[in-house]
mmCIF file of C-alpha atoms in Angstrom:
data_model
loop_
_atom_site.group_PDB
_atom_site.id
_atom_site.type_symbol
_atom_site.label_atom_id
_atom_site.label_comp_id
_atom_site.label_asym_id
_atom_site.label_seq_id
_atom_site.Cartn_x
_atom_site.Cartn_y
_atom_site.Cartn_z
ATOM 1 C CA UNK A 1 0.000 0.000 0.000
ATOM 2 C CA UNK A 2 1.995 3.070 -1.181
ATOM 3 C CA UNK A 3 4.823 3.689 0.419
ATOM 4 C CA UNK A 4 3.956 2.542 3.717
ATOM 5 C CA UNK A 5 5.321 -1.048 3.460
ATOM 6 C CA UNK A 6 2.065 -2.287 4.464
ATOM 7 C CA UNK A 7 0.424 -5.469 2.405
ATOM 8 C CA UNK A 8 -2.821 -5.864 0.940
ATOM 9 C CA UNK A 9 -4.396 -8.159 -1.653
ATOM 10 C CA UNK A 10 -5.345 -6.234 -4.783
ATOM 11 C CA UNK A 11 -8.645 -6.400 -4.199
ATOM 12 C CA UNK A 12 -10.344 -4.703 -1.019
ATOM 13 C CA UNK A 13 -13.748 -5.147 -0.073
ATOM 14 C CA UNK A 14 -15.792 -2.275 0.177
ATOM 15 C CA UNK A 15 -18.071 -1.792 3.641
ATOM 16 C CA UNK A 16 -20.840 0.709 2.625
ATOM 17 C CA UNK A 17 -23.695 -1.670 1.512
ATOM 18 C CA UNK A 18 -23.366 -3.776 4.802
ATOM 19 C CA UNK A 19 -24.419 -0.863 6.637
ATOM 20 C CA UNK A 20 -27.773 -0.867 5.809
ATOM 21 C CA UNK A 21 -30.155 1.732 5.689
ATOM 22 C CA UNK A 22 -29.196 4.959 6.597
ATOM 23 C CA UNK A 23 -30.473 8.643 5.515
ATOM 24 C CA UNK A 24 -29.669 12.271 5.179
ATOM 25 C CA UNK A 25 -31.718 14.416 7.545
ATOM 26 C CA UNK A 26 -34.153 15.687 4.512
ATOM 27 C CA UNK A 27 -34.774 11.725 4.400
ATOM 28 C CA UNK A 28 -32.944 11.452 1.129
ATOM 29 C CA UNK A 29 -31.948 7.761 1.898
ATOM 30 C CA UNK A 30 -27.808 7.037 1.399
ATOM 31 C CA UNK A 31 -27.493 3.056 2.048
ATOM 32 C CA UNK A 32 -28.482 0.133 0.021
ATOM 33 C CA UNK A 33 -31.056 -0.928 1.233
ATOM 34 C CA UNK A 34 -32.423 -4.210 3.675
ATOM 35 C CA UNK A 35 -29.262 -6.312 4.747
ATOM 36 C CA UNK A 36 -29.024 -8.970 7.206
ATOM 37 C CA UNK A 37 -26.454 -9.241 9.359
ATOM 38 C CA UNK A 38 -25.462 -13.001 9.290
ATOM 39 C CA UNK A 39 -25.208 -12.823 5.589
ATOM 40 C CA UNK A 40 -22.943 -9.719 5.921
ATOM 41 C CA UNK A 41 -20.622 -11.429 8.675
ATOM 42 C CA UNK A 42 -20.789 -14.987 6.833
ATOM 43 C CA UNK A 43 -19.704 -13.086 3.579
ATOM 44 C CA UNK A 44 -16.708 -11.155 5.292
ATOM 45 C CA UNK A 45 -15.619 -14.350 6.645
ATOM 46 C CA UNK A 46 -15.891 -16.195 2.836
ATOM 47 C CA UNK A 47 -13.683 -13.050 1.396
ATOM 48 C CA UNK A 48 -10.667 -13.953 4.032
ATOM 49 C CA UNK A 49 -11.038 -17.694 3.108
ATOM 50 C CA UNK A 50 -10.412 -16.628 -0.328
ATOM 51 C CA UNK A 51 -7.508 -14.194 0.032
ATOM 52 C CA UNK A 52 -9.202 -10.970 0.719
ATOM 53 C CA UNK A 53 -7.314 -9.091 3.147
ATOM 54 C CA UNK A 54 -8.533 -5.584 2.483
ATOM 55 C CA UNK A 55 -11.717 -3.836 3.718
ATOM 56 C CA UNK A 56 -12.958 -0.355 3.504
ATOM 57 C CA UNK A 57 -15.707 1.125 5.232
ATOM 58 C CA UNK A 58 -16.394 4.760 6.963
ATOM 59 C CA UNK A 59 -18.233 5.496 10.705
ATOM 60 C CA UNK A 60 -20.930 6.957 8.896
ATOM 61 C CA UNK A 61 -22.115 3.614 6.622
ATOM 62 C CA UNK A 62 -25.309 2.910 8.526
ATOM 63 C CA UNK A 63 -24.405 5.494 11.433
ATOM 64 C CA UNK A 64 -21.513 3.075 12.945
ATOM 65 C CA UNK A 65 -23.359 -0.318 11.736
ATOM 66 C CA UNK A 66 -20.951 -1.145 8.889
ATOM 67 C CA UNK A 67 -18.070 -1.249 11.463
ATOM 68 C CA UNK A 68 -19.847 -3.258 14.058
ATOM 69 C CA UNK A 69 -20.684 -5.423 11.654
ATOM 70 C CA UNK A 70 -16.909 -5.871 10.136
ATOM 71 C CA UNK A 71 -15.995 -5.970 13.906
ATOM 72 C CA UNK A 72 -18.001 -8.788 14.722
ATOM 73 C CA UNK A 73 -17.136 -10.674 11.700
ATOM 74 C CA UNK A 74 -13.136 -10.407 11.940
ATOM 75 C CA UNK A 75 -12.830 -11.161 15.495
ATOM 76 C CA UNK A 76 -9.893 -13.101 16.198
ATOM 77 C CA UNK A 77 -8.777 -12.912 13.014
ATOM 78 C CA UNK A 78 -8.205 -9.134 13.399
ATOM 79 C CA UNK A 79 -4.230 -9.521 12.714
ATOM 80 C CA UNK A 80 -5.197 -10.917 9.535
ATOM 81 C CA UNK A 81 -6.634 -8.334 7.189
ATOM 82 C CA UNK A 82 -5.833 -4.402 6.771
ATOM 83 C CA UNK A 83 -8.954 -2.407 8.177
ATOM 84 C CA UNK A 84 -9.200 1.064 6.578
ATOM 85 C CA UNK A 85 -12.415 3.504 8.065
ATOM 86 C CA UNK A 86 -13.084 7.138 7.207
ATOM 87 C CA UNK A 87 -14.163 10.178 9.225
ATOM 88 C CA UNK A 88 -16.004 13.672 8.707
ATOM 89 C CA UNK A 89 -19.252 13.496 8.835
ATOM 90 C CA UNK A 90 -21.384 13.707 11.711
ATOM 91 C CA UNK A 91 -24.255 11.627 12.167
ATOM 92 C CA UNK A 92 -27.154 10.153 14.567
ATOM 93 C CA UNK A 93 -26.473 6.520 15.482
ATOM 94 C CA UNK A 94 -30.224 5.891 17.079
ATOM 95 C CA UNK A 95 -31.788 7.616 14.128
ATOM 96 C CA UNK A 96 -29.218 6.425 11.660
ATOM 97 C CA UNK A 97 -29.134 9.725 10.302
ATOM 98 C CA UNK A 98 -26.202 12.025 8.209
ATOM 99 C CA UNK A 99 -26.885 15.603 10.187
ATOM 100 C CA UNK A 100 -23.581 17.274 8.954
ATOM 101 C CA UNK A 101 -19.871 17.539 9.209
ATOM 102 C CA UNK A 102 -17.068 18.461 11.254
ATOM 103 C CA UNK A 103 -13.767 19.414 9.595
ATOM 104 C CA UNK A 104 -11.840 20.188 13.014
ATOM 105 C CA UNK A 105 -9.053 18.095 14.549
ATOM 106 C CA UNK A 106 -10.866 17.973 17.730
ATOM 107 C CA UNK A 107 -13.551 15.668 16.288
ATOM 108 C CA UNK A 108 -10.750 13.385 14.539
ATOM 109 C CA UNK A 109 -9.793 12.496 17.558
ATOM 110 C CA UNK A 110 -13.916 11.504 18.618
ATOM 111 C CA UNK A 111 -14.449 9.768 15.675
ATOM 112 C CA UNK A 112 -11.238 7.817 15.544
ATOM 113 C CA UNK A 113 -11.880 7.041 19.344
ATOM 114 C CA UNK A 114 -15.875 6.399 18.373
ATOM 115 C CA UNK A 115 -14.581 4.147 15.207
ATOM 116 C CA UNK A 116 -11.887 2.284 17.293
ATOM 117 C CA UNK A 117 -14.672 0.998 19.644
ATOM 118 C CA UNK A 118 -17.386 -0.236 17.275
ATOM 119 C CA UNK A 119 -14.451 -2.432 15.158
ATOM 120 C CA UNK A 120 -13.349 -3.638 18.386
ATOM 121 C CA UNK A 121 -10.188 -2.820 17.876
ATOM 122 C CA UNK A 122 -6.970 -1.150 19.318
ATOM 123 C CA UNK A 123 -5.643 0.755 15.788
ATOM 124 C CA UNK A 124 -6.974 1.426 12.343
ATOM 125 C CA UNK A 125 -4.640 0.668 9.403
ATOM 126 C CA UNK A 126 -6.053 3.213 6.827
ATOM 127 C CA UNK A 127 -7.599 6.099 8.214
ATOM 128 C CA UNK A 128 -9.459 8.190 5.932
ATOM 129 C CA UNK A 129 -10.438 11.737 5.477
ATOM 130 C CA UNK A 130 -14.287 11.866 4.193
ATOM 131 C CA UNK A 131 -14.867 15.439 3.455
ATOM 132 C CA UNK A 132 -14.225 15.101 -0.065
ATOM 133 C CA UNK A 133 -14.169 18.807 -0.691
ATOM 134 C CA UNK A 134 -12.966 20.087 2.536
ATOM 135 C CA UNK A 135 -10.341 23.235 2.592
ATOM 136 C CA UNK A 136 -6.674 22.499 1.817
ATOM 137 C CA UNK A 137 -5.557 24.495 4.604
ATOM 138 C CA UNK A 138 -7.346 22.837 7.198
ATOM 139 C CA UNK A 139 -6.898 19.493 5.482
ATOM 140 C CA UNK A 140 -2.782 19.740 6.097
ATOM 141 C CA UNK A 141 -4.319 20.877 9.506
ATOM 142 C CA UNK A 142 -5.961 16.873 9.681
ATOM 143 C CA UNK A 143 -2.901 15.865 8.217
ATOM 144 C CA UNK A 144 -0.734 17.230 10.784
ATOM 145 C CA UNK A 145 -2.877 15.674 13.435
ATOM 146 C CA UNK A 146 -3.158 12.046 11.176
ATOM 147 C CA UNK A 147 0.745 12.023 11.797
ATOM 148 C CA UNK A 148 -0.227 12.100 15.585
ATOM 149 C CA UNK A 149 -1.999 9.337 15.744
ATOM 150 C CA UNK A 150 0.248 7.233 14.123
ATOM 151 C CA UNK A 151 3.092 8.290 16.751
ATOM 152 C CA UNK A 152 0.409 7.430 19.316
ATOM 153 C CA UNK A 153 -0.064 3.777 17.734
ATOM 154 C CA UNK A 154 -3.879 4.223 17.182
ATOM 155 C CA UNK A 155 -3.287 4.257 13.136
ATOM 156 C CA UNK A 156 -0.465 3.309 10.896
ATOM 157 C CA UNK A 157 -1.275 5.323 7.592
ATOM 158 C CA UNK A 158 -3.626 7.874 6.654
ATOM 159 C CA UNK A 159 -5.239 9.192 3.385
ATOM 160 C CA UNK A 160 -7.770 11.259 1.930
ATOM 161 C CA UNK A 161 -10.931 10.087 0.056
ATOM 162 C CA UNK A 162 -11.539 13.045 -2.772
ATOM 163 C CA UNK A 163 -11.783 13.304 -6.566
ATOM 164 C CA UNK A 164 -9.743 16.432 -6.881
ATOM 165 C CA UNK A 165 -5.722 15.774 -7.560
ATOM 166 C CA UNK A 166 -4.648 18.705 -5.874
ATOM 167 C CA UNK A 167 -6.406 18.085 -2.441
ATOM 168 C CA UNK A 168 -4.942 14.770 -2.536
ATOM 169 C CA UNK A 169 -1.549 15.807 -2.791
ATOM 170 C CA UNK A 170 -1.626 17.826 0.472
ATOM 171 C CA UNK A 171 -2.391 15.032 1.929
ATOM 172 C CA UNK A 172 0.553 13.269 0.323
ATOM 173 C CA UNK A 173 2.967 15.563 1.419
ATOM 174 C CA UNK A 174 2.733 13.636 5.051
ATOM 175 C CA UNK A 175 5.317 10.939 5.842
ATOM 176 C CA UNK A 176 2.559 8.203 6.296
ATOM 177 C CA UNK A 177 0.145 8.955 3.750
ATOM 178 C CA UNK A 178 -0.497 5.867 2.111
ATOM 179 C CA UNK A 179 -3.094 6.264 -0.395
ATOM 180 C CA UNK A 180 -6.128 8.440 -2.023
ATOM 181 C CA UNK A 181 -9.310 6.754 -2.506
ATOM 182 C CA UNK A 182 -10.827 8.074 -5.881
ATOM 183 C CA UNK A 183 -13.815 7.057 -8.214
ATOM 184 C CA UNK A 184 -12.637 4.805 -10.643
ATOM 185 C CA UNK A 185 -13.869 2.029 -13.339
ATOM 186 C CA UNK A 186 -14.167 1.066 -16.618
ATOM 187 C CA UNK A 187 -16.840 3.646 -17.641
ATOM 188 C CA UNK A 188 -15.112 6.612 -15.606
ATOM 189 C CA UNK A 189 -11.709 6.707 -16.129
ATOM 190 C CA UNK A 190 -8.913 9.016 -13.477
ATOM 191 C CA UNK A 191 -5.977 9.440 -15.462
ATOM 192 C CA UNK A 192 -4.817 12.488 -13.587
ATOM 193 C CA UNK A 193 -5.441 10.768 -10.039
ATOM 194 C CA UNK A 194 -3.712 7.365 -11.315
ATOM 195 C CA UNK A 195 -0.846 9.763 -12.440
ATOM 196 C CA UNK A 196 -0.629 11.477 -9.287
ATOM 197 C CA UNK A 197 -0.601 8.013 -7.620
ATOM 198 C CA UNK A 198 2.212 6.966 -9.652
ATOM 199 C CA UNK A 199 4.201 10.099 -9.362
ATOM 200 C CA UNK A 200 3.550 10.278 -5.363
ATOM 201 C CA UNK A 201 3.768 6.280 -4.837
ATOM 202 C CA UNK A 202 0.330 6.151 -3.242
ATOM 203 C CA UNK A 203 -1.950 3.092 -3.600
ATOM 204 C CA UNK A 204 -5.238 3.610 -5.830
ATOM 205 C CA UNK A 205 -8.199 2.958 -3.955
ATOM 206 C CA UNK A 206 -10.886 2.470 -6.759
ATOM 207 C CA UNK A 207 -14.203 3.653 -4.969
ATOM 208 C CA UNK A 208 -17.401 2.386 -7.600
ATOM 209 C CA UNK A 209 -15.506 -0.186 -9.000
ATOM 210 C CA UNK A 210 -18.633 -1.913 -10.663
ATOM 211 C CA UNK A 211 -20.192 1.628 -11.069
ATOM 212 C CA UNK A 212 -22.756 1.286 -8.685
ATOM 213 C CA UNK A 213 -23.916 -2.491 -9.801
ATOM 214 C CA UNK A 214 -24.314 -1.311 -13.257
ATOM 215 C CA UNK A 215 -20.581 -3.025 -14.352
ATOM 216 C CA UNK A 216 -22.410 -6.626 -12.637
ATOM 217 C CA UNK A 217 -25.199 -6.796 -15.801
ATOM 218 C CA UNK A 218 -27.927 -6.908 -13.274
ATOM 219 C CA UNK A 219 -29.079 -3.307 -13.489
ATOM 220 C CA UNK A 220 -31.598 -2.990 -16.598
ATOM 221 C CA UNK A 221 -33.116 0.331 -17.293
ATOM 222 C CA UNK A 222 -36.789 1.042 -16.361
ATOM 223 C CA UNK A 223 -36.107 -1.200 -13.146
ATOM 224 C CA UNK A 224 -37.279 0.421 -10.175
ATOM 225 C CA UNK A 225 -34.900 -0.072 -6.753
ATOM 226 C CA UNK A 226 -36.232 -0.482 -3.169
ATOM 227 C CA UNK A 227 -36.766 2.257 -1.272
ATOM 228 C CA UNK A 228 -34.159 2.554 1.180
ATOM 229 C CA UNK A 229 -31.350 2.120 -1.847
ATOM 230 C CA UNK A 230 -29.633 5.618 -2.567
ATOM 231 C CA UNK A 231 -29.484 4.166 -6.168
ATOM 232 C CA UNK A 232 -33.534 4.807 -6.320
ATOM 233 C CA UNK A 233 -33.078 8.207 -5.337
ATOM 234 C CA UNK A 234 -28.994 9.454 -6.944
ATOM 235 C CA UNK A 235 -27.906 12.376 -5.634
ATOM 236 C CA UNK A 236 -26.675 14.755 -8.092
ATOM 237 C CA UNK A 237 -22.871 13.160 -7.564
ATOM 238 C CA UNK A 238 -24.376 9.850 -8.234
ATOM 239 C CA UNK A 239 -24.560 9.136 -12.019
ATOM 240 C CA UNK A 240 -25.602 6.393 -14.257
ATOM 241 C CA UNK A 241 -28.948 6.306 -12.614
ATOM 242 C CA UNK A 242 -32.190 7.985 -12.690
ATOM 243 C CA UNK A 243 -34.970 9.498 -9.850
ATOM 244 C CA UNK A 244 -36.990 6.907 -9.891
ATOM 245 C CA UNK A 245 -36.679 4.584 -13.110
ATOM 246 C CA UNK A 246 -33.349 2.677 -12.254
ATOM 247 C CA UNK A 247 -30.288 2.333 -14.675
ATOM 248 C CA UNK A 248 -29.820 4.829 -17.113
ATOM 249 C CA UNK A 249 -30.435 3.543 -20.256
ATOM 250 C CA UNK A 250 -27.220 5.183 -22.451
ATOM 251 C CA UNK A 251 -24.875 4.179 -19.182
ATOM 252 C CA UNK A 252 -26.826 0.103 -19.488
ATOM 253 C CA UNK A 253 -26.195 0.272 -23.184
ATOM 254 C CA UNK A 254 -22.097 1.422 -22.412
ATOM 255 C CA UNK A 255 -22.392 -1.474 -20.621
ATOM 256 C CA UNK A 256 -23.977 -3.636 -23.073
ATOM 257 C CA UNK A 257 -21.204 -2.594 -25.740
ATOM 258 C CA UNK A 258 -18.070 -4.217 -23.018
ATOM 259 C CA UNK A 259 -19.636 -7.369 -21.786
ATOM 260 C CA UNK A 260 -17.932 -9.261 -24.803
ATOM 261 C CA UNK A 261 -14.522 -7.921 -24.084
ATOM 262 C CA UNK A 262 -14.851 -7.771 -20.444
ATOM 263 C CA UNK A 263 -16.070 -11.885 -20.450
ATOM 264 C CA UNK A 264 -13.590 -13.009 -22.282
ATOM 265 C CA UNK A 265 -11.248 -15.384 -20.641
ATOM 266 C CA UNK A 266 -14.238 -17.108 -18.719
ATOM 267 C CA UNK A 267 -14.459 -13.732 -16.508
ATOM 268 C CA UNK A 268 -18.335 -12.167 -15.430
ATOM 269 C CA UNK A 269 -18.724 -8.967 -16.001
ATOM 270 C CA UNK A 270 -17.739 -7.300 -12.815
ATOM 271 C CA UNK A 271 -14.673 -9.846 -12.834
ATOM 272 C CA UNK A 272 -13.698 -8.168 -16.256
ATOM 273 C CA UNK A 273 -14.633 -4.791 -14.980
ATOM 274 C CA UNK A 274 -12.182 -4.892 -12.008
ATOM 275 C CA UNK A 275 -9.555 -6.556 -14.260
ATOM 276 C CA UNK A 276 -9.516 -3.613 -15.962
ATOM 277 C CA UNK A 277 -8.544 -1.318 -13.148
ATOM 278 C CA UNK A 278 -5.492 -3.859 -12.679
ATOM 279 C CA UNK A 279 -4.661 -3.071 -16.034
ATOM 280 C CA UNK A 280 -4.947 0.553 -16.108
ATOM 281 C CA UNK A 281 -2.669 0.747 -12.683
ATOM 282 C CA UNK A 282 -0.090 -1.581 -11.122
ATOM 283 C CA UNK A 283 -1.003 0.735 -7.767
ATOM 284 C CA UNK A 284 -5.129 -0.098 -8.111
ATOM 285 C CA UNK A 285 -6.825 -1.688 -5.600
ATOM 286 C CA UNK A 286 -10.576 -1.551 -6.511
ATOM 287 C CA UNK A 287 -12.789 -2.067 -3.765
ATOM 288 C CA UNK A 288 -16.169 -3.626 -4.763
ATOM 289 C CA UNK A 289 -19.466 -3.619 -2.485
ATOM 290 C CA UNK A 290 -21.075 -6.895 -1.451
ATOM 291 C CA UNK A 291 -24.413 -8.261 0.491
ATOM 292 C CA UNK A 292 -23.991 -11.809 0.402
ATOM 293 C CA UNK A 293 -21.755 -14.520 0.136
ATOM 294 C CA UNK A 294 -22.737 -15.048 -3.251
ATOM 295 C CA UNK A 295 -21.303 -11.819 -4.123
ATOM 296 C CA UNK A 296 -18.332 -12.426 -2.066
ATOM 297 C CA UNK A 297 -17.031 -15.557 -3.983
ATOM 298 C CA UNK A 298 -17.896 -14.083 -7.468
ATOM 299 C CA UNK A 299 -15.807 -10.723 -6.491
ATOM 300 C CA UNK A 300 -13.118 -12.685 -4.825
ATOM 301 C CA UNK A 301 -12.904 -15.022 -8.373
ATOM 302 C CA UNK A 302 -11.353 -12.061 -10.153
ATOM 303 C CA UNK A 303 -8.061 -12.148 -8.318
ATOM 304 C CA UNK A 304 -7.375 -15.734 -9.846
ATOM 305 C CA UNK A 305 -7.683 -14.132 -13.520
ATOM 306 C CA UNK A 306 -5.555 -11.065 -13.091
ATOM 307 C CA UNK A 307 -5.801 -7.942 -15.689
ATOM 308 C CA UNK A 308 -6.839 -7.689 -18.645
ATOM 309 C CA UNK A 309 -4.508 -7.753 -21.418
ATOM 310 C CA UNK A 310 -2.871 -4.598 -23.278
ATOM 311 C CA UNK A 311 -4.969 -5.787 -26.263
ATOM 312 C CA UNK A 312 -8.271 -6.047 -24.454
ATOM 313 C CA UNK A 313 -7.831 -2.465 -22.558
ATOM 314 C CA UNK A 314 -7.305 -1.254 -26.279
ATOM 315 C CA UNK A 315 -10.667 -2.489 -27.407
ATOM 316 C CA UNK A 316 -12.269 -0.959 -24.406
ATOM 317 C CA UNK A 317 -11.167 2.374 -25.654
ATOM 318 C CA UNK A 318 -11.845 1.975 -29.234
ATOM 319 C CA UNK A 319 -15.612 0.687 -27.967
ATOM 320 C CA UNK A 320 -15.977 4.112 -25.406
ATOM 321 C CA UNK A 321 -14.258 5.901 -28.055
ATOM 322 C CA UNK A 322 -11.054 7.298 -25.627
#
């Protein structure tokens, strides 16, 4: 991971969906939807099995649920896996409800305290800044006070979780920075964040890996989603789905136009989508969702098939037209 030293397989697992439902306080709901808890743990437990040792998830995914579930699930097998959480936002855990964000130091140290309890835990491996567009200045400020807690032994590398190059690199300029965790996949390429990655010697943590389920072949356009699934209600930094109607139908037919390239070798879909990441960046680690242990296995498959090949990322251009 970076330049930290620290291993991790090259593919993470990523903690949001396991939360459950959650909301913003105007009701706008920000989980996935219904999830049961045994599945979740029995499905964390499948990933290690199968060489996962990577997963991702934030306090706020289901206000604190995501990381007593992940908690629960690791137990003694803590030592074995590389635990990365985020902080910034502020949120209700009774109500499960967003209600705003705090940019200060002072509440780092709360929600690192706060996040270190519910994963049952005694350090984080990855902690993560979640205020995507939060002010440079005071972001060196959170760095400054990231490199405190890893003198303190209560996290071992930092990073920040943002779109924008340039806030990333003031992150970078700490001694333990290990990472930025960026949108990335197939249909949304980040060739200035996988450059800055490379120049800086930070891992690429591939956040929407599968596109929000679209990159699985399971999302059709016209299908409606449950209520409690942020995908049935995008917010405007959401794309590739529609208020109300499911799947946007140019993003499904993008789609449509890779599944031959992407399934070749005997790969699904998403296997093909994620080997593509692979291929675009020796530093990606893509970081797919999951709900079951169905999902688990199928994500998990993709590590035995590696990237793609220099010819197939070609014909994924020509096909987008890049």
């Amino acid at each position: 991971m970076g330049r930290t030293g620290i291993g991790v397989s090259a593919l993470g697992f990523g903690c949001w969906a396991i939360g459950g439902e959650w909301q913003s306080a105007d009701g706008q709901p920000l989980g996935w939807g219904k999830v049961d808890d045994e599945e979740s743990v029995r499905a964390i437990r499948r990933a290690l099995d199968l060489g996962v040792t990577f997963f991702d998830t934030a306090d706020t995914y289901g206000a604190g649920h995501s990381e007593r579930v992940l908690g629960r699930a690791l137990g003694k097998r803590r030592a074995e896996v590389v635990v990365a959480t985020k902080w910034g936002n502020v949120f209700d855990e009774d109500t499960r409800t967003l209600t705003g964000a705090d940019d200060s130091p002072e509440y780092a140290r709360r929600a690192l305290t706060a996040s270190l309890r519910r994963l049952d835990t005694d350090h984080i491996d990855l902690y993560q800044l979640h205020l995507s567009d939060a002010d440079p200045q005071r972001a060196a400020e959170l760095r400054d006070a990231c490199e405190e807690f890893v003198r303190e032994g209560l996290v071992r590398a930092y990073a920040w979780s943002t779109d924008d190059p340039a806030r990333a690199a003031v992150f970078a300029r700490g001694e333990h920075c290990a990472a930025v965790q960026h949108m990335a996949n197939v249909l949304q390429d980040a060739p200035e964040m996988f450059a800055l990655c490379e120049e800086l010697e930070l891992a690429s943590i591939n956040r929407s890996p599968l596109a929000m389920g679209l990159l699985t072949g399971r999302r059709r356009s016209g299908e409606a989603l449950e209520a409690g699934d942020i995908r049935s209600r995008p917010p405007q930094w959401l794309q590739g789905f529609a208020d109300g109607s499911g799947a946007d139908p140019q993003w499904v037919a993008r789609v449509d136009a890779l599944k031959d390239v992407l399934t070749g070798d005997g790969r699904t879909l998403g296997q093909g989508a994620l080997a593509w990441l692979w291929a675009r960046s020796p530093r990606a680690v893509p970081i797919p969702g999951f709900r079951s242990v169905a999902q688990a296995e199928q994500n998990a498959g993709a590590l035995a098939k590696g990237p793609l090949t220099a010819g197939q990322v070609s014909e994924v251009d020509r096909i987008l037209g890049r």
